[in-house]
Amino acid sequence: MKVKNTFVIILFLSLFTIITSKAQEDQINLIAFKYNGQSQTSDIIKWNIETPETFTTTSSNVTGILVGTSIFNGSTGDFIARVTQNDGVSGIFKYNANTQTTSFNEATSFFNGSAECDMQTGFVYNYDGNNQNEVELNKYDPETNQLTIIGTFNFAPNTSFFPDGSCFDSNTGMYYFVMQDNEGKKLVAVPINAAEFTYTETLLTGLPITGNIGLEFSNESNSIYCIYSSYNPQTQSSTFVVGNLDAASGAIAVVNTLDTIGGYQFYNRTFDQNTKKLLFVAYDVAFTTPKLYLYDIETNTYETRALPGENVLEIECNNFEYSALKYGQLNTPAFTTNNLVIYQDIAAKAILFSKNVAKSNFQIVNMQGAIVSAGQVSSANAIDASTLQSGVYIVSVVVDSKRVDKKLILK
C-alpha cells in the first residue's frame, strides 16, 4: 500500500509540474502596434500567445513608427517607441501595460533602432550620431525625458551598424551591439556602470552573416542569442540561423539552422525571460502568411502561433512580472517623489508609506490591468490589503498633484 501511495504522490507531482510549466508558458504576453486602416493610425494591442484573437486595444495618435526602436521597460511596465503622431510631431511614445495609460514627449535626441532597457534602473541605452559625425552612447530616462551622453566611440569613419542589433545584460549592466568595419562584423561591449567610459570590440566568427543580425540576452542563462540569415554560394540558398554568441571570443555557435524559414521581420523580435523563448515573426519558404515563431532555447525546438493581424509592428514581451520578482524595486531616484517608499506590513495586512500621504487618492492595479482597490489613504497612512492576494501590483498615489506609480510585491 505504501508503494502504491508513493506512486500516486509521484504521479500527482509530475502532473502538477507539467500543468504548472504549461501555465507558465501560457503566460507569455505580448504587446505591439497594430495598424488601423480606418483611422490610419496604429493602435496598441496586448494579447496572450495562445489567444491572439482576443487581444485588447488602446487607440493612439501614432501614424508612423521608427522601425526597431521599441523596447519594453520591465521595471515600469512601459512599452516605449520613437514615433510620429498625426500632427506631424516626432517623439517618444509610452504606453503602460499595467495602467493602460499613454503619454508622449517630443524627442530630445534621435532615439535610434538599437535601444535597450536596463530592468534594474529603467534607463534606456542606445548609440547615436552627433553633429560631428561621431558615435555616442546615450542614456535616456523615460520618466523625465532627460538624455545623458555617457561617452564617444572611436570608430573608423566607414563603420556601419545593424538596426536592432543589440541587447542588454541587466545582471551586470552590459550593453552589447554589432557594428562592421574593414575587419568585419564586431561585437561592441560597454559596461554602463564603469567609472569611466570604456568599451571592447570583438570580431565575430562563425557562419557568414547575410543581412541583419539580431541579438537577445537571457538574464537567466547569462547568454547572448542571435538570429541571422547565412547565404551559401555553393547551393545558392540562405539558411536561417539561431546562434549562441560568446561575448569573450566573438564565436557564434550554431544552435540550429531552420531551412523551413524563408525570411523574418527583424524589427518583430523579442525574448521572454521567464520561459527563455526567442520570439520572432517569420515566413515559410513559400512566403505566405507570416507567423509568430516561439523558439525554445533549452530544447532547440520551435512552435508557431497565429498573429492578431497582418500589420503588427514592434512586438515586445511583457517581462514586467519577471523583472519585479528578479530585481524588485527600482534602485534609481528617478522613480521616486520626495523619496516616497511604498511597502507591505505583513502582520497588519496593510500597505504603508514612508511619508505622510493620508487622504491622498490611490488605486491598486493587478498584472491583468484590473483595478483591484481604490480610494483614499487612511489617516493612519495605510491601505487595507487584507483582501488582496499575493502577487505583483502597481500602487498609484497622487502626491502634490503628481501621480506616483510603484511596483509592490505582496507576500
mmCIF file of N, CA, C and O in Angstrom, residues 102-190:
data_model
loop_
_atom_site.group_PDB
_atom_site.id
_atom_site.type_symbol
_atom_site.label_atom_id
_atom_site.label_comp_id
_atom_site.label_asym_id
_atom_site.label_seq_id
_atom_site.Cartn_x
_atom_site.Cartn_y
_atom_site.Cartn_z
ATOM 1 N N THR A 102 -1.358 56.273 -21.728
ATOM 2 C CA THR A 102 -0.363 56.649 -22.726
ATOM 3 C C THR A 102 0.180 58.041 -22.430
ATOM 4 O O THR A 102 -0.471 58.862 -21.780
ATOM 5 N N SER A 103 1.389 58.311 -22.917
ATOM 6 C CA SER A 103 1.985 59.637 -22.808
ATOM 7 C C SER A 103 2.914 59.847 -23.985
ATOM 8 O O SER A 103 3.343 58.894 -24.641
ATOM 9 N N PHE A 104 3.243 61.113 -24.256
ATOM 10 C CA PHE A 104 4.082 61.443 -25.401
ATOM 11 C C PHE A 104 4.969 62.627 -25.035
ATOM 12 O O PHE A 104 4.510 63.612 -24.459
ATOM 13 N N ASN A 105 6.261 62.504 -25.352
ATOM 14 C CA ASN A 105 7.209 63.594 -25.163
ATOM 15 C C ASN A 105 7.956 63.829 -26.465
ATOM 16 O O ASN A 105 8.391 62.875 -27.107
ATOM 17 N N GLU A 106 8.093 65.093 -26.848
ATOM 18 C CA GLU A 106 8.878 65.390 -28.035
ATOM 19 C C GLU A 106 10.319 64.956 -27.785
ATOM 20 O O GLU A 106 10.889 65.215 -26.737
ATOM 21 N N ALA A 107 10.886 64.281 -28.779
ATOM 22 C CA ALA A 107 12.199 63.666 -28.601
ATOM 23 C C ALA A 107 13.278 64.701 -28.347
ATOM 24 O O ALA A 107 13.319 65.747 -28.973
ATOM 25 N N THR A 108 14.156 64.397 -27.397
ATOM 26 C CA THR A 108 15.312 65.256 -27.139
ATOM 27 C C THR A 108 16.523 64.773 -27.916
ATOM 28 O O THR A 108 17.551 65.433 -27.943
ATOM 29 N N SER A 109 16.425 63.581 -28.523
ATOM 30 C CA SER A 109 17.509 63.053 -29.338
ATOM 31 C C SER A 109 16.915 62.090 -30.335
ATOM 32 O O SER A 109 15.740 61.725 -30.250
ATOM 33 N N PHE A 110 17.724 61.683 -31.278
ATOM 34 C CA PHE A 110 17.260 60.704 -32.253
ATOM 35 C C PHE A 110 17.379 59.327 -31.638
ATOM 36 O O PHE A 110 18.426 58.717 -31.619
ATOM 37 N N PHE A 111 16.282 58.844 -31.094
ATOM 38 C CA PHE A 111 16.199 57.557 -30.427
ATOM 39 C C PHE A 111 16.234 56.484 -31.518
ATOM 40 O O PHE A 111 15.245 56.225 -32.188
ATOM 41 N N ASN A 112 17.392 55.864 -31.736
ATOM 42 C CA ASN A 112 17.539 55.021 -32.916
ATOM 43 C C ASN A 112 17.142 53.571 -32.686
ATOM 44 O O ASN A 112 16.542 53.232 -31.671
ATOM 45 N N GLY A 113 17.479 52.705 -33.645
ATOM 46 C CA GLY A 113 16.982 51.339 -33.639
ATOM 47 C C GLY A 113 17.766 50.354 -32.814
ATOM 48 O O GLY A 113 17.572 49.162 -32.968
ATOM 49 N N SER A 114 18.656 50.783 -31.964
ATOM 50 C CA SER A 114 19.382 49.845 -31.103
ATOM 51 C C SER A 114 19.257 50.267 -29.653
ATOM 52 O O SER A 114 20.232 50.348 -28.925
ATOM 53 N N ALA A 115 18.044 50.557 -29.252
ATOM 54 C CA ALA A 115 17.768 50.943 -27.880
ATOM 55 C C ALA A 115 17.505 49.706 -27.034
ATOM 56 O O ALA A 115 16.841 48.770 -27.469
ATOM 57 N N GLU A 116 18.050 49.713 -25.816
ATOM 58 C CA GLU A 116 17.843 48.620 -24.878
ATOM 59 C C GLU A 116 17.576 49.194 -23.495
ATOM 60 O O GLU A 116 18.069 50.264 -23.154
ATOM 61 N N CYS A 117 16.791 48.464 -22.693
ATOM 62 C CA CYS A 117 16.405 48.955 -21.373
ATOM 63 C C CYS A 117 17.003 48.090 -20.272
ATOM 64 O O CYS A 117 17.005 46.862 -20.356
ATOM 65 N N ASP A 118 17.524 48.740 -19.253
ATOM 66 C CA ASP A 118 18.047 48.063 -18.072
ATOM 67 C C ASP A 118 16.881 47.802 -17.119
ATOM 68 O O ASP A 118 16.246 48.740 -16.633
ATOM 69 N N MET A 119 16.598 46.535 -16.842
ATOM 70 C CA MET A 119 15.484 46.195 -15.961
ATOM 71 C C MET A 119 15.701 46.682 -14.531
ATOM 72 O O MET A 119 14.739 46.860 -13.790
ATOM 73 N N GLN A 120 16.943 46.883 -14.135
ATOM 74 C CA GLN A 120 17.207 47.290 -12.755
ATOM 75 C C GLN A 120 16.987 48.775 -12.526
ATOM 76 O O GLN A 120 16.663 49.188 -11.410
ATOM 77 N N THR A 121 17.171 49.594 -13.547
ATOM 78 C CA THR A 121 17.063 51.045 -13.362
ATOM 79 C C THR A 121 15.964 51.685 -14.191
ATOM 80 O O THR A 121 15.510 52.780 -13.875
ATOM 81 N N GLY A 122 15.552 51.031 -15.271
ATOM 82 C CA GLY A 122 14.577 51.625 -16.163
ATOM 83 C C GLY A 122 15.188 52.561 -17.186
ATOM 84 O O GLY A 122 14.470 53.112 -18.026
ATOM 85 N N PHE A 123 16.505 52.772 -17.154
ATOM 86 C CA PHE A 123 17.165 53.641 -18.123
ATOM 87 C C PHE A 123 17.284 52.937 -19.474
ATOM 88 O O PHE A 123 17.467 51.713 -19.545
ATOM 89 N N VAL A 124 17.212 53.730 -20.537
ATOM 90 C CA VAL A 124 17.327 53.220 -21.902
ATOM 91 C C VAL A 124 18.679 53.634 -22.464
ATOM 92 O O VAL A 124 19.067 54.804 -22.353
ATOM 93 N N TYR A 125 19.379 52.689 -23.073
ATOM 94 C CA TYR A 125 20.704 52.966 -23.645
ATOM 95 C C TYR A 125 20.661 52.739 -25.148
ATOM 96 O O TYR A 125 20.032 51.795 -25.631
ATOM 97 N N ASN A 126 21.326 53.629 -25.888
ATOM 98 C CA ASN A 126 21.430 53.474 -27.332
ATOM 99 C C ASN A 126 22.622 54.269 -27.855
ATOM 100 O O ASN A 126 23.081 55.216 -27.219
ATOM 101 N N TYR A 127 23.145 53.861 -29.001
ATOM 102 C CA TYR A 127 24.205 54.636 -29.638
ATOM 103 C C TYR A 127 23.580 55.515 -30.718
ATOM 104 O O TYR A 127 22.543 55.179 -31.294
ATOM 105 N N ASP A 128 24.207 56.639 -30.999
ATOM 106 C CA ASP A 128 23.653 57.571 -31.970
ATOM 107 C C ASP A 128 24.734 58.509 -32.473
ATOM 108 O O ASP A 128 25.759 58.710 -31.802
ATOM 109 N N GLY A 129 24.537 59.078 -33.633
ATOM 110 C CA GLY A 129 25.493 60.021 -34.202
ATOM 111 C C GLY A 129 25.228 61.441 -33.740
ATOM 112 O O GLY A 129 24.094 61.813 -33.426
ATOM 113 N N ASN A 130 26.290 62.262 -33.686
ATOM 114 C CA ASN A 130 26.136 63.667 -33.332
ATOM 115 C C ASN A 130 26.451 64.547 -34.545
ATOM 116 O O ASN A 130 26.681 64.055 -35.656
ATOM 117 N N ASN A 131 26.486 65.857 -34.340
ATOM 118 C CA ASN A 131 26.713 66.793 -35.441
ATOM 119 C C ASN A 131 28.124 66.718 -36.007
ATOM 120 O O ASN A 131 28.389 67.206 -37.109
ATOM 121 N N GLN A 132 29.056 66.120 -35.271
ATOM 122 C CA GLN A 132 30.442 65.979 -35.734
ATOM 123 C C GLN A 132 30.686 64.600 -36.370
ATOM 124 O O GLN A 132 31.831 64.204 -36.577
ATOM 125 N N ASN A 133 29.585 63.900 -36.696
ATOM 126 C CA ASN A 133 29.672 62.560 -37.283
ATOM 127 C C ASN A 133 30.389 61.572 -36.368
ATOM 128 O O ASN A 133 31.009 60.614 -36.834
ATOM 129 N N GLU A 134 30.303 61.801 -35.071
ATOM 130 C CA GLU A 134 30.835 60.875 -34.087
ATOM 131 C C GLU A 134 29.689 60.016 -33.551
ATOM 132 O O GLU A 134 28.518 60.410 -33.606
ATOM 133 N N VAL A 135 30.026 58.848 -33.048
ATOM 134 C CA VAL A 135 29.020 57.960 -32.487
ATOM 135 C C VAL A 135 29.115 58.010 -30.966
ATOM 136 O O VAL A 135 30.178 57.767 -30.392
ATOM 137 N N GLU A 136 28.000 58.344 -30.329
ATOM 138 C CA GLU A 136 27.956 58.493 -28.873
ATOM 139 C C GLU A 136 27.082 57.409 -28.252
ATOM 140 O O GLU A 136 26.180 56.873 -28.893
ATOM 141 N N LEU A 137 27.341 57.126 -26.987
ATOM 142 C CA LEU A 137 26.461 56.265 -26.203
ATOM 143 C C LEU A 137 25.593 57.161 -25.332
ATOM 144 O O LEU A 137 26.098 57.983 -24.559
ATOM 145 N N ASN A 138 24.274 56.992 -25.462
ATOM 146 C CA ASN A 138 23.324 57.816 -24.723
ATOM 147 C C ASN A 138 22.630 57.013 -23.624
ATOM 148 O O ASN A 138 22.402 55.817 -23.764
ATOM 149 N N LYS A 139 22.301 57.705 -22.553
ATOM 150 C CA LYS A 139 21.428 57.155 -21.516
ATOM 151 C C LYS A 139 20.194 58.031 -21.464
ATOM 152 O O LYS A 139 20.281 59.245 -21.272
ATOM 153 N N TYR A 140 19.039 57.419 -21.648
ATOM 154 C CA TYR A 140 17.780 58.158 -21.694
ATOM 155 C C TYR A 140 16.890 57.734 -20.534
ATOM 156 O O TYR A 140 16.684 56.540 -20.292
ATOM 157 N N ASP A 141 16.382 58.722 -19.804
ATOM 158 C CA ASP A 141 15.471 58.473 -18.700
ATOM 159 C C ASP A 141 14.045 58.709 -19.204
ATOM 160 O O ASP A 141 13.637 59.855 -19.411
ATOM 161 N N PRO A 142 13.260 57.660 -19.449
ATOM 162 C CA PRO A 142 11.920 57.840 -19.999
ATOM 163 C C PRO A 142 10.945 58.516 -19.044
ATOM 164 O O PRO A 142 9.904 59.007 -19.474
ATOM 165 N N GLU A 143 11.272 58.573 -17.756
ATOM 166 C CA GLU A 143 10.381 59.235 -16.804
ATOM 167 C C GLU A 143 10.526 60.755 -16.843
ATOM 168 O O GLU A 143 9.556 61.482 -16.669
ATOM 169 N N THR A 144 11.746 61.227 -17.058
ATOM 170 C CA THR A 144 11.992 62.669 -17.064
ATOM 171 C C THR A 144 12.281 63.213 -18.457
ATOM 172 O O THR A 144 12.420 64.419 -18.632
ATOM 173 N N ASN A 145 12.391 62.331 -19.458
ATOM 174 C CA ASN A 145 12.738 62.699 -20.828
ATOM 175 C C ASN A 145 14.120 63.350 -20.893
ATOM 176 O O ASN A 145 14.399 64.173 -21.761
ATOM 177 N N GLN A 146 14.999 62.974 -19.983
ATOM 178 C CA GLN A 146 16.346 63.551 -19.918
ATOM 179 C C GLN A 146 17.353 62.627 -20.590
ATOM 180 O O GLN A 146 17.359 61.423 -20.375
ATOM 181 N N LEU A 147 18.225 63.228 -21.402
ATOM 182 C CA LEU A 147 19.256 62.488 -22.117
ATOM 183 C C LEU A 147 20.626 62.823 -21.551
ATOM 184 O O LEU A 147 20.944 63.982 -21.316
ATOM 185 N N THR A 148 21.436 61.793 -21.335
ATOM 186 C CA THR A 148 22.802 61.981 -20.861
ATOM 187 C C THR A 148 23.750 61.270 -21.824
ATOM 188 O O THR A 148 23.529 60.112 -22.173
ATOM 189 N N ILE A 149 24.807 61.977 -22.262
ATOM 190 C CA ILE A 149 25.812 61.371 -23.124
ATOM 191 C C ILE A 149 26.874 60.733 -22.234
ATOM 192 O O ILE A 149 27.554 61.421 -21.473
ATOM 193 N N ILE A 150 27.006 59.412 -22.313
ATOM 194 C CA ILE A 150 27.949 58.693 -21.462
ATOM 195 C C ILE A 150 29.363 58.780 -22.012
ATOM 196 O O ILE A 150 30.328 58.925 -21.269
ATOM 197 N N GLY A 151 29.517 58.685 -23.318
ATOM 198 C CA GLY A 151 30.848 58.730 -23.914
ATOM 199 C C GLY A 151 30.790 58.685 -25.424
ATOM 200 O O GLY A 151 29.720 58.505 -26.018
ATOM 201 N N THR A 152 31.941 58.834 -26.081
ATOM 202 C CA THR A 152 32.038 58.839 -27.535
ATOM 203 C C THR A 152 32.932 57.691 -27.994
ATOM 204 O O THR A 152 34.035 57.505 -27.475
ATOM 205 N N PHE A 153 32.445 56.929 -28.972
ATOM 206 C CA PHE A 153 33.213 55.815 -29.513
ATOM 207 C C PHE A 153 34.252 56.326 -30.505
ATOM 208 O O PHE A 153 34.043 57.338 -31.182
ATOM 209 N N ASN A 154 35.346 55.599 -30.602
ATOM 210 C CA ASN A 154 36.405 55.940 -31.544
ATOM 211 C C ASN A 154 36.364 54.969 -32.721
ATOM 212 O O ASN A 154 37.327 54.241 -32.991
ATOM 213 N N PHE A 155 35.239 54.959 -33.443
ATOM 214 C CA PHE A 155 35.077 54.061 -34.578
ATOM 215 C C PHE A 155 35.677 54.679 -35.834
ATOM 216 O O PHE A 155 35.788 55.897 -35.965
ATOM 217 N N ALA A 156 36.039 53.806 -36.787
ATOM 218 C CA ALA A 156 36.527 54.274 -38.082
ATOM 219 C C ALA A 156 35.397 54.972 -38.837
ATOM 220 O O ALA A 156 34.216 54.663 -38.630
ATOM 221 N N PRO A 157 35.728 55.901 -39.738
ATOM 222 C CA PRO A 157 34.686 56.661 -40.464
ATOM 223 C C PRO A 157 33.747 55.787 -41.279
ATOM 224 O O PRO A 157 32.610 56.165 -41.525
ATOM 225 N N ASN A 158 34.218 54.633 -41.747
ATOM 226 C CA ASN A 158 33.385 53.782 -42.609
ATOM 227 C C ASN A 158 32.595 52.736 -41.833
ATOM 228 O O ASN A 158 32.054 51.798 -42.421
ATOM 229 N N THR A 159 32.514 52.881 -40.535
ATOM 230 C CA THR A 159 31.800 51.899 -39.712
ATOM 231 C C THR A 159 30.297 51.922 -40.010
ATOM 232 O O THR A 159 29.696 52.995 -40.131
ATOM 233 N N SER A 160 29.705 50.746 -40.124
ATOM 234 C CA SER A 160 28.258 50.633 -40.328
ATOM 235 C C SER A 160 27.630 49.855 -39.176
ATOM 236 O O SER A 160 28.330 49.177 -38.418
ATOM 237 N N PHE A 161 26.309 49.967 -39.076
ATOM 238 C CA PHE A 161 25.612 49.402 -37.930
ATOM 239 C C PHE A 161 24.398 48.598 -38.369
ATOM 240 O O PHE A 161 23.960 48.687 -39.518
ATOM 241 N N PHE A 162 23.831 47.842 -37.427
ATOM 242 C CA PHE A 162 22.711 46.963 -37.712
ATOM 243 C C PHE A 162 21.511 47.375 -36.858
ATOM 244 O O PHE A 162 21.575 47.299 -35.624
ATOM 245 N N PRO A 163 20.443 47.842 -37.490
ATOM 246 C CA PRO A 163 19.257 48.261 -36.723
ATOM 247 C C PRO A 163 18.751 47.134 -35.830
ATOM 248 O O PRO A 163 18.590 45.994 -36.281
ATOM 249 N N ASP A 164 18.535 47.440 -34.584
ATOM 250 C CA ASP A 164 18.022 46.475 -33.606
ATOM 251 C C ASP A 164 18.997 45.335 -33.356
ATOM 252 O O ASP A 164 18.611 44.288 -32.842
ATOM 253 N N GLY A 165 20.278 45.535 -33.695
ATOM 254 C CA GLY A 165 21.287 44.512 -33.459
ATOM 255 C C GLY A 165 21.970 44.717 -32.123
ATOM 256 O O GLY A 165 23.196 44.899 -32.062
ATOM 257 N N SER A 166 21.196 44.702 -31.041
ATOM 258 C CA SER A 166 21.738 44.985 -29.717
ATOM 259 C C SER A 166 20.983 44.198 -28.663
ATOM 260 O O SER A 166 19.915 43.645 -28.909
ATOM 261 N N CYS A 167 21.544 44.153 -27.462
ATOM 262 C CA CYS A 167 20.885 43.523 -26.325
ATOM 263 C C CYS A 167 21.490 44.092 -25.046
ATOM 264 O O CYS A 167 22.500 44.798 -25.090
ATOM 265 N N PHE A 168 20.879 43.780 -23.906
ATOM 266 C CA PHE A 168 21.345 44.336 -22.626
ATOM 267 C C PHE A 168 21.333 43.273 -21.546
ATOM 268 O O PHE A 168 20.353 42.542 -21.378
ATOM 269 N N ASP A 169 22.439 43.191 -20.821
ATOM 270 C CA ASP A 169 22.568 42.299 -19.675
ATOM 271 C C ASP A 169 22.233 43.096 -18.417
ATOM 272 O O ASP A 169 23.038 43.899 -17.943
ATOM 273 N N SER A 170 21.021 42.873 -17.882
ATOM 274 C CA SER A 170 20.591 43.617 -16.692
ATOM 275 C C SER A 170 21.221 43.094 -15.414
ATOM 276 O O SER A 170 21.127 43.736 -14.372
ATOM 277 N N ASN A 171 21.875 41.928 -15.462
ATOM 278 C CA ASN A 171 22.545 41.404 -14.279
ATOM 279 C C ASN A 171 23.826 42.169 -13.966
ATOM 280 O O ASN A 171 24.113 42.488 -12.809
ATOM 281 N N THR A 172 24.603 42.453 -15.006
ATOM 282 C CA THR A 172 25.907 43.115 -14.816
ATOM 283 C C THR A 172 25.944 44.525 -15.374
ATOM 284 O O THR A 172 26.937 45.227 -15.186
ATOM 285 N N GLY A 173 24.881 44.955 -16.081
ATOM 286 C CA GLY A 173 24.872 46.289 -16.659
ATOM 287 C C GLY A 173 25.778 46.402 -17.875
ATOM 288 O O GLY A 173 26.624 47.303 -17.946
ATOM 289 N N MET A 174 25.608 45.500 -18.848
ATOM 290 C CA MET A 174 26.439 45.489 -20.047
ATOM 291 C C MET A 174 25.560 45.683 -21.280
ATOM 292 O O MET A 174 24.597 44.950 -21.497
ATOM 293 N N TYR A 175 25.923 46.689 -22.076
ATOM 294 C CA TYR A 175 25.200 46.988 -23.308
ATOM 295 C C TYR A 175 26.009 46.444 -24.481
ATOM 296 O O TYR A 175 27.196 46.743 -24.619
ATOM 297 N N TYR A 176 25.371 45.601 -25.321
ATOM 298 C CA TYR A 176 26.037 44.988 -26.471
ATOM 299 C C TYR A 176 25.375 45.458 -27.768
ATOM 300 O O TYR A 176 24.146 45.602 -27.825
ATOM 301 N N PHE A 177 26.185 45.647 -28.809
ATOM 302 C CA PHE A 177 25.626 45.852 -30.143
ATOM 303 C C PHE A 177 26.647 45.433 -31.190
ATOM 304 O O PHE A 177 27.842 45.305 -30.908
ATOM 305 N N VAL A 178 26.157 45.228 -32.416
ATOM 306 C CA VAL A 178 27.007 44.760 -33.515
ATOM 307 C C VAL A 178 27.259 45.904 -34.480
ATOM 308 O O VAL A 178 26.345 46.655 -34.838
ATOM 309 N N MET A 179 28.516 46.053 -34.889
ATOM 310 C CA MET A 179 28.893 47.016 -35.927
ATOM 311 C C MET A 179 29.842 46.334 -36.902
ATOM 312 O O MET A 179 30.303 45.221 -36.668
ATOM 313 N N GLN A 180 30.127 47.009 -38.015
ATOM 314 C CA GLN A 180 31.013 46.439 -39.025
ATOM 315 C C GLN A 180 31.987 47.487 -39.530
ATOM 316 O O GLN A 180 31.595 48.613 -39.840
ATOM 317 N N ASP A 181 33.282 47.120 -39.612
ATOM 318 C CA ASP A 181 34.294 47.979 -40.213
ATOM 319 C C ASP A 181 35.092 47.151 -41.219
ATOM 320 O O ASP A 181 34.630 46.079 -41.653
ATOM 321 N N ASN A 182 36.262 47.618 -41.626
ATOM 322 C CA ASN A 182 37.047 46.912 -42.638
ATOM 323 C C ASN A 182 37.487 45.515 -42.193
ATOM 324 O O ASN A 182 37.774 44.647 -43.020
ATOM 325 N N GLU A 183 37.545 45.280 -40.882
ATOM 326 C CA GLU A 183 37.980 43.981 -40.376
ATOM 327 C C GLU A 183 36.853 42.961 -40.335
ATOM 328 O O GLU A 183 37.105 41.760 -40.263
ATOM 329 N N GLY A 184 35.620 43.428 -40.359
ATOM 330 C CA GLY A 184 34.475 42.526 -40.326
ATOM 331 C C GLY A 184 33.447 42.962 -39.301
ATOM 332 O O GLY A 184 33.497 44.085 -38.774
ATOM 333 N N LYS A 185 32.526 42.071 -39.014
ATOM 334 C CA LYS A 185 31.469 42.354 -38.037
ATOM 335 C C LYS A 185 32.020 42.126 -36.628
ATOM 336 O O LYS A 185 32.682 41.125 -36.365
ATOM 337 N N LYS A 186 31.700 43.070 -35.728
ATOM 338 C CA LYS A 186 32.243 43.016 -34.377
ATOM 339 C C LYS A 186 31.146 43.220 -33.335
ATOM 340 O O LYS A 186 30.165 43.929 -33.578
ATOM 341 N N LEU A 187 31.371 42.590 -32.196
ATOM 342 C CA LEU A 187 30.502 42.817 -31.044
ATOM 343 C C LEU A 187 31.145 43.891 -30.174
ATOM 344 O O LEU A 187 32.292 43.757 -29.744
ATOM 345 N N VAL A 188 30.385 44.962 -29.911
ATOM 346 C CA VAL A 188 30.851 46.037 -29.043
ATOM 347 C C VAL A 188 30.198 45.849 -27.676
ATOM 348 O O VAL A 188 28.977 45.696 -27.578
ATOM 349 N N ALA A 189 31.008 45.816 -26.616
ATOM 350 C CA ALA A 189 30.513 45.624 -25.261
ATOM 351 C C ALA A 189 30.854 46.838 -24.416
ATOM 352 O O ALA A 189 32.017 47.242 -24.349
ATOM 353 N N VAL A 190 29.840 47.425 -23.771
ATOM 354 C CA VAL A 190 30.032 48.635 -22.976
ATOM 355 C C VAL A 190 29.522 48.401 -21.558
ATOM 356 O O VAL A 190 28.318 48.185 -21.361
#
